[in-house]
Coordinates of N, CA and C and ligand atoms in Angstrom, one line a residue:
M1 N -44.3 42.1 34.4 CA -43.0 42.1 33.9 C -42.6 40.7 33.4
L2 N -42.0 40.5 32.2 CA -41.7 39.1 31.7 C -40.4 38.7 32.3
F3 N -39.4 39.6 32.3 CA -38.1 39.3 32.8 C -37.7 40.2 33.8
A4 N -36.5 40.0 34.5 CA -35.9 41.0 35.4 C -35.8 42.4 34.7
H5 N -36.0 43.4 35.6 CA -36.1 44.8 35.1 C -34.7 45.0 34.4
D6 N -33.6 44.6 34.8 CA -32.3 45.0 34.2 C -32.1 44.2 32.9
T7 N -32.8 43.0 32.9 CA -32.9 42.3 31.5 C -33.6 43.0 30.4
E8 N -34.8 43.5 30.8 CA -35.6 44.2 29.9 C -34.9 45.4 29.4
C9 N -34.3 46.2 30.3 CA -33.7 47.4 29.9 C -32.5 47.2 29.0
A10 N -31.8 46.1 29.3 CA -30.7 45.7 28.4 C -31.1 45.3 27.1
L11 N -32.1 44.6 27.0 CA -32.6 44.1 25.7 C -33.1 45.3 24.9
V12 N -33.8 46.3 25.5 CA -34.3 47.5 24.8 C -33.1 48.3 24.2
A13 N -32.2 48.5 25.2 CA -30.9 49.3 24.8 C -30.1 48.6 23.8
A14 N -30.0 47.3 23.8 CA -29.4 46.6 22.7 C -29.9 46.7 21.3
A15 N -31.3 46.6 21.3 CA -32.1 46.9 20.0 C -31.9 48.2 19.5
A16 N -31.8 49.2 20.4 CA -31.7 50.8 20.1 C -30.4 50.9 19.5
L17 N -29.4 50.3 20.1 CA -28.0 50.4 19.7 C -27.8 49.8 18.2
V18 N -28.4 48.6 18.1 CA -28.3 48.0 16.7 C -29.0 49.0 15.7
N19 N -30.0 49.6 15.9 CA -30.8 50.4 15.1 C -30.2 51.7 14.8
T20 N -29.1 52.1 15.6 CA -28.5 53.4 15.3 C -27.6 53.1 14.1
A21 N -27.3 51.9 13.8 CA -26.4 51.5 12.6 C -27.3 51.6 11.3
D22 N -27.9 52.7 11.0 CA -28.7 52.8 9.7 C -27.7 53.3 8.7
P23 N -27.6 52.6 7.6 CA -26.7 52.9 6.6 C -27.1 54.4 5.9
D24 N -28.4 54.6 5.9 CA -28.9 55.9 5.3 C -28.7 57.0 6.3
R25 N -28.8 56.8 7.6 CA -28.7 57.9 8.5 C -28.0 57.4 9.8
E26 N -26.7 57.7 9.8 CA -26.1 57.2 11.0 C -26.5 57.7 12.4
G27 N -27.0 56.8 13.3 CA -27.6 57.3 14.4 C -26.7 57.7 15.5
L28 N -25.4 57.4 15.3 CA -24.4 57.8 16.3 C -23.2 58.5 15.6
P29 N -23.6 59.6 14.8 CA -22.6 60.2 14.1 C -21.5 60.9 14.9
D30 N -21.7 61.3 16.1 CA -20.6 62.0 16.8 C -20.7 61.7 18.3
V31 N -19.6 62.2 19.0 CA -19.6 61.9 20.4 C -20.9 62.4 21.1
A32 N -21.4 63.6 20.7 CA -22.6 64.1 21.3 C -23.9 63.1 21.2
A33 N -24.0 62.5 20.1 CA -24.9 61.5 19.9 C -24.9 60.4 20.8
L34 N -23.6 60.0 21.0 CA -23.4 59.0 22.0 C -23.8 59.3 23.4
D35 N -23.5 60.5 23.7 CA -23.8 61.1 25.0 C -25.3 61.0 25.1
R36 N -26.1 61.5 24.1 CA -27.6 61.4 24.3 C -28.1 60.0 24.4
F37 N -27.5 59.0 23.7 CA -27.9 57.6 23.7 C -27.6 57.1 25.1
F38 N -26.5 57.5 25.7 CA -26.0 57.0 27.0 C -27.1 57.4 28.1
T39 N -27.5 58.7 28.0 CA -28.5 59.3 28.9 C -29.9 58.6 28.7
A40 N -30.2 58.6 27.5 CA -31.6 58.0 27.1 C -31.7 56.5 27.6
H41 N -30.8 55.8 27.5 CA -30.9 54.4 28.0 C -30.4 54.1 29.5
G42 N -30.2 55.3 30.3 CA -30.0 55.2 31.7 C -28.7 54.5 32.0
W43 N -27.7 54.6 31.1 CA -26.4 54.2 31.4 C -25.7 55.1 32.4
S44 N -24.7 54.5 33.2 CA -24.1 55.2 34.2 C -22.6 54.5 34.3
G45 N -21.8 55.0 35.1 CA -20.5 54.6 35.0 C -19.5 55.3 34.0
R46 N -18.4 54.6 33.7 CA -17.4 55.2 32.8 C -18.0 55.6 31.6
H47 N -17.6 56.9 31.2 CA -18.1 57.4 29.9 C -17.1 58.4 29.5
E48 N -16.4 58.2 28.4 CA -15.1 59.0 28.1 C -15.4 60.2 27.2
H49 N -16.6 60.2 26.6 CA -16.8 61.2 25.5 C -15.7 61.3 24.5
T50 N -15.1 60.3 24.1 CA -14.0 60.3 23.1 C -14.4 59.7 21.8
A51 N -13.7 60.0 20.8 CA -13.8 59.4 19.4 C -13.6 57.9 19.5
T52 N -12.6 57.4 20.4 CA -12.3 56.0 20.6 C -13.5 55.3 21.2
E53 N -14.0 55.8 22.2 CA -15.2 55.2 22.8 C -16.2 55.0 21.7
L54 N -16.5 56.2 20.9 CA -17.6 56.1 19.9 C -17.2 55.0 19.0
R55 N -16.0 54.8 18.5 CA -15.6 53.9 17.6 C -15.8 52.5 18.1
Q56 N -15.6 52.3 19.3 CA -15.8 50.9 19.9 C -17.2 50.6 20.1
V57 N -18.1 51.5 20.4 CA -19.5 51.3 20.5 C -20.2 51.1 19.2
R58 N -19.7 51.7 18.1 CA -20.1 51.6 16.8 C -19.8 50.2 16.3
A59 N -18.5 49.8 16.7 CA -18.0 48.4 16.2 C -18.7 47.3 16.8
L60 N -19.4 47.5 17.9 CA -20.1 46.4 18.7 C -21.5 46.2 17.9
R61 N -21.9 47.2 17.2 CA -23.3 47.0 16.6 C -23.6 45.8 15.7
P62 N -22.7 45.6 14.7 CA -22.9 44.5 13.8 C -22.9 43.2 14.4
R63 N -22.2 43.1 15.6 CA -22.0 41.8 16.3 C -23.2 41.6 17.1
L64 N -23.8 42.7 17.6 CA -25.2 42.5 18.3 C -26.2 42.3 17.4
R65 N -26.1 42.8 16.1 CA -27.2 42.6 15.2 C -27.3 41.2 14.8
R66 N -26.1 40.5 14.9 CA -26.2 39.0 14.5 C -27.1 38.3 15.5
L67 N -27.2 38.7 16.6 CA -28.0 38.1 17.7 C -29.4 37.9 17.2
W68 N -29.9 39.0 16.3 CA -31.2 38.9 15.9 C -31.4 38.0 14.6
D69 N -30.3 37.8 14.0 CA -30.3 37.0 12.7 C -30.0 35.6 13.0
A70 N -29.3 35.2 14.1 CA -28.6 34.0 14.3 C -29.7 32.9 14.7
D71 N -29.4 31.6 14.5 CA -30.2 30.6 15.1 C -29.7 30.4 16.6
T72 N -30.3 29.6 17.4 CA -29.9 29.5 18.8 C -28.5 29.2 19.0
D73 N -28.0 28.1 18.3 CA -26.6 27.7 18.5 C -25.7 28.9 18.2
E74 N -25.9 29.6 17.2 CA -24.9 30.6 16.8 C -25.1 31.8 17.8
L75 N -26.2 32.0 18.3 CA -26.5 33.1 19.3 C -25.8 32.7 20.5
V76 N -25.8 31.5 21.0 CA -25.2 31.1 22.2 C -23.6 31.3 22.0
E77 N -23.1 30.9 20.8 CA -21.6 31.2 20.6 C -21.3 32.5 20.6
I78 N -22.1 33.4 20.1 CA -21.8 34.9 20.3 C -21.9 35.3 21.6
V79 N -23.0 34.9 22.4 CA -23.1 35.4 23.7 C -21.8 34.9 24.7
N80 N -21.5 33.7 24.4 CA -20.4 33.0 25.3 C -19.1 33.8 24.8
A81 N -18.9 34.1 23.6 CA -17.8 34.9 23.3 C -17.7 36.2 23.9
L82 N -18.8 36.9 23.8 CA -18.8 38.2 24.4 C -18.5 38.2 25.8
L83 N -19.1 37.2 26.6 CA -18.8 37.2 28.1 C -17.5 36.8 28.3
R84 N -16.8 35.8 27.5 CA -15.4 35.4 27.8 C -14.6 36.5 27.4
E85 N -14.7 37.2 26.3 CA -13.7 38.3 25.9 C -13.7 39.3 27.0
S86 N -14.9 39.6 27.5 CA -15.0 40.7 28.5 C -14.6 40.3 29.9
R87 N -14.3 38.9 30.1 CA -13.9 38.4 31.3 C -15.1 38.7 32.4
A88 N -16.3 38.4 32.0 CA -17.6 38.7 32.7 C -17.5 37.8 34.1
L89 N -17.8 38.6 35.1 CA -17.9 38.0 36.4 C -19.1 38.6 37.0
P90 N -20.3 37.9 37.0 CA -21.5 38.5 37.6 C -21.4 38.9 39.0
Q91 N -21.7 40.0 39.3 CA -21.9 40.5 40.8 C -23.2 41.3 41.0
L92 N -23.9 41.0 42.0 CA -25.0 41.8 42.4 C -24.5 43.2 42.9
I93 N -24.9 44.3 42.3 CA -24.5 45.5 43.0 C -25.7 46.5 43.0
R94 N -25.6 47.5 43.8 CA -26.6 48.5 44.0 C -25.9 49.9 43.8
H95 N -26.5 50.7 43.0 CA -25.9 52.0 42.7 C -27.0 53.0 42.4
D96 N -26.6 54.2 42.5 CA -27.7 55.3 42.2 C -28.9 54.9 43.1
D97 N -30.1 55.0 42.5 CA -31.3 54.7 43.1 C -31.9 53.4 42.8
E98 N -31.0 52.5 42.1 CA -31.6 51.2 41.7 C -31.3 50.2 42.6
P99 N -32.3 49.3 42.7 CA -32.2 48.1 43.6 C -31.1 47.2 43.1
Y100 N -30.8 46.2 43.9 CA -29.7 45.2 43.5 C -30.0 44.6 42.1
H101 N -29.0 44.7 41.3 CA -29.1 44.1 40.0 C -27.7 43.5 39.6
L102 N -27.7 42.8 38.4 CA -26.4 42.2 38.1 C -25.5 43.0 37.2
H103 N -24.2 43.1 37.5 CA -23.3 43.7 36.7 C -22.2 42.6 36.4
A104 N -21.7 42.4 35.3 CA -20.8 41.3 35.1 C -19.5 41.8 34.8
V105 N -19.3 43.2 34.6 CA -18.0 43.8 34.5 C -18.0 45.0 35.4
P106 N -16.8 45.6 35.8 CA -16.9 46.7 36.7 C -17.3 48.0 36.0
R107 N -17.8 48.9 36.8 CA -18.4 50.1 36.3 C -17.4 51.0 35.6
D108 N -16.1 50.7 35.9 CA -15.1 51.6 35.1 C -14.4 50.7 33.8
A109 N -15.2 49.7 33.5 CA -14.8 49.0 32.3 C -15.3 49.9 31.1
P110 N -14.5 49.9 30.0 CA -15.0 50.8 28.9 C -16.6 50.5 28.5
L111 N -17.1 51.6 28.1 CA -18.6 51.6 27.7 C -19.0 50.4 26.8
A112 N -18.2 50.2 25.7 CA -18.5 49.2 24.7 C -18.5 47.9 25.4
T113 N -17.5 47.7 26.3 CA -17.4 46.3 26.9 C -18.6 46.1 27.9
R114 N -19.1 47.1 28.5 CA -20.3 47.0 29.5 C -21.5 46.9 28.6
M115 N -21.6 47.6 27.4 CA -22.8 47.4 26.6 C -22.8 45.9 26.1
A116 N -21.7 45.4 25.6 CA -21.6 44.0 25.1 C -22.0 43.0 26.1
V117 N -21.5 43.3 27.4 CA -21.7 42.3 28.5 C -23.3 42.3 28.9
E118 N -23.7 43.6 29.0 CA -25.2 43.7 29.5 C -26.1 42.9 28.3
A119 N -25.7 43.2 27.2 CA -26.6 42.6 26.1 C -26.5 41.0 26.1
A120 N -25.2 40.6 26.4 CA -25.0 39.1 26.5 C -25.7 38.5 27.6
M121 N -25.7 39.2 28.8 CA -26.2 38.7 30.0 C -27.8 38.6 29.6
A122 N -28.4 39.6 29.0 CA -29.8 39.6 28.8 C -30.2 38.5 27.8
M123 N -29.4 38.3 26.8 CA -29.6 37.2 25.9 C -29.6 35.8 26.5
A124 N -28.7 35.8 27.5 CA -28.6 34.4 28.3 C -29.9 34.2 29.0
D125 N -30.5 35.2 29.5 CA -31.8 35.1 30.1 C -32.9 34.5 29.1
L126 N -32.8 35.1 27.8 CA -33.8 34.7 26.8 C -33.6 33.2 26.4
V127 N -32.3 32.9 26.3 CA -32.0 31.4 26.0 C -32.5 30.6 27.1
R128 N -32.3 30.9 28.3 CA -32.7 30.1 29.5 C -34.1 29.9 29.6
T129 N -35.0 30.9 29.3 CA -36.3 30.9 29.4 C -37.1 30.6 28.1
N130 N -36.2 30.2 27.0 CA -36.7 29.8 25.9 C -37.6 30.9 25.1
E131 N -37.1 32.1 25.2 CA -37.8 33.2 24.7 C -37.2 33.9 23.6
L132 N -36.3 33.3 22.8 CA -35.6 34.0 21.8 C -36.6 34.5 20.7
S133 N -37.8 34.1 20.6 CA -38.7 34.5 19.7 C -39.1 36.0 19.9
R134 N -38.7 36.6 21.3 CA -39.0 37.8 21.5 C -38.1 38.8 20.6
L135 N -37.0 38.2 20.0 CA -36.2 39.0 19.2 C -36.7 39.1 17.8
R136 N -37.2 40.2 17.4 CA -37.9 40.2 16.0 C -37.3 41.4 15.1
H137 N -37.7 41.2 13.9 CA -37.4 42.3 12.9 C -38.7 43.1 12.7
C138 N -38.4 44.4 12.4 CA -39.7 45.2 12.2 C -40.5 44.7 10.9
D139 N -41.8 44.7 11.1 CA -42.6 44.2 9.9 C -42.7 45.1 8.7
H140 N -42.3 46.4 9.0 CA -42.5 47.4 7.8 C -41.5 47.0 6.7
P141 N -42.1 46.8 5.5 CA -41.2 46.4 4.3 C -40.1 47.2 4.1
D142 N -40.1 48.5 4.5 CA -38.9 49.5 4.2 C -38.0 49.6 5.4
C143 N -38.2 48.7 6.4 CA -37.4 49.0 7.6 C -36.6 47.8 8.0
D144 N -35.2 48.1 8.3 CA -34.4 47.0 8.7 C -34.2 47.0 10.3
N145 N -35.0 47.7 11.0 CA -34.7 47.9 12.4 C -35.1 46.4 13.1
V146 N -34.5 46.3 14.3 CA -34.8 45.2 15.1 C -35.7 45.7 16.3
L147 N -36.3 44.8 17.1 CA -37.0 45.1 18.1 C -37.0 44.0 19.1
V148 N -37.4 44.2 20.3 CA -37.7 43.3 21.3 C -39.2 43.3 21.6
D149 N -39.8 42.2 21.4 CA -41.2 42.2 21.7 C -41.4 41.7 23.3
L150 N -41.7 42.7 24.1 CA -41.9 42.5 25.6 C -43.3 42.5 25.9
S151 N -44.2 42.4 24.9 CA -45.7 42.5 25.2 C -46.2 41.2 25.7
K152 N -47.2 41.1 26.5 CA -47.6 39.9 27.0 C -48.2 39.0 26.0
N153 N -48.8 39.4 24.9 CA -49.4 38.5 23.9 C -48.6 38.4 22.7
R154 N -47.3 38.8 22.7 CA -46.4 38.7 21.8 C -46.9 39.5 20.5
S155 N -47.4 40.5 20.6 CA -48.1 41.2 19.5 C -47.4 42.3 18.8
R156 N -46.2 42.6 19.3 CA -45.5 43.7 18.8 C -45.0 43.4 17.4
R157 N -45.3 44.3 16.4 CA -44.7 44.0 15.1 C -43.8 45.2 14.5
F158 N -43.8 46.3 15.1 CA -43.1 47.4 14.6 C -42.1 48.0 15.5
C159 N -40.9 48.6 15.0 CA -39.9 49.1 15.8 C -40.4 50.5 16.3
D160 N -39.4 51.1 17.1 CA -39.8 52.5 17.7 C -39.7 53.6 16.7
G161 N -39.3 53.2 15.4 CA -39.0 54.4 14.5 C -40.2 54.9 13.9
G162 N -41.3 54.7 14.4 CA -42.5 55.3 13.7 C -43.3 54.4 12.7
C163 N -42.7 53.2 12.5 CA -43.2 52.2 11.5 C -44.7 51.8 11.7
G164 N -45.1 51.7 13.0 CA -46.4 51.4 13.3 C -47.3 52.4 12.7
N165 N -47.1 53.8 12.9 CA -47.9 54.7 12.3 C -47.9 54.7 10.7
R166 N -46.6 54.5 10.2 CA -46.6 54.6 8.7 C -47.5 53.4 8.3
A167 N -47.4 52.2 8.9 CA -48.2 51.1 8.4 C -49.6 51.3 8.5
A168 N -50.1 52.0 9.5 CA -51.4 52.4 9.8 C -51.9 53.4 8.7
V169 N -51.2 54.3 8.3 CA -51.5 55.3 7.3 C -51.6 54.6 6.1
S170 N -50.7 53.8 5.7 CA -50.7 53.2 4.4 C -52.0 52.2 4.3
A171 N -52.3 51.6 5.4 CA -53.4 50.6 5.4 C -54.7 51.5 5.2
Y172 N -54.8 52.6 5.8 CA -55.9 53.6 5.9 C -56.1 54.1 4.3
R173 N -54.9 54.5 3.8 CA -55.0 54.9 2.3 C -55.5 53.8 1.4
A174 N -55.0 52.6 1.6 CA -55.3 51.5 0.8 C -56.9 51.2 0.9
R175 N -57.4 51.3 2.1 CA -58.9 51.0 2.2 C -59.7 52.0 1.6
R176 N -59.2 53.4 1.7 CA -59.9 54.5 1.1 C -59.9 54.3 -0.5
A177 N -58.8 54.1 -1.0 CA -58.6 53.8 -2.5 C -59.6 52.8 -2.9
A178 N -59.6 51.7 -2.0 CA -60.4 50.5 -2.5 C -62.0 51.0 -2.4
S179 N -62.4 51.8 -1.4 CA -63.8 52.1 -1.3 C -64.2 53.3 -2.4
H180 N -63.2 54.0 -2.9 CA -63.5 54.9 -3.9 C -63.4 54.4 -5.4
S181 N -63.1 53.2 -5.6 CA -62.8 52.5 -6.9 C -64.2 51.9 -7.4
Ligands
LIG201 ZN1 -26.3 49.1 37.1
LIG202 ZN1 -39.4 49.9 11.6

């Protein structure tokens, strides 16, 4: 493992949340979609199932996306702002079946606040370990998704949206076309 377990989970969840903001296909169209996202990424604590909560979570996405586009100084500004606005106060806690890990806002804070703070705390880890190059954009030319490269040899190129397969199929077709010409 490269980073603490909660850091890695938070980074993966942040990338997944950013990627739901697809202009062609909204990944969080309704409260039910947010419910599925909540479960898929192992969130717990306060979850209102309301349109307001959904709106707050959606509004967080462009801000988190900036983290992938920003240089280090700007990223640090965003991270510090997110922590400050949320009045983050790191505490080690244990809940459900998880071992001790950090929460920086109470479990009854709004979901979007907790998502913002978890992402910010994980980004702080990347800054401190000089690993911001782990934040990458999908290499597929038709894809705007972001990803977190948690592989040992920094070899990850494609997002979770099936772009790796798409690229392999195109490469295969290109080779075939070349060999038949
Ligand atoms: Zn927790
Ligand atoms: Zn992709």
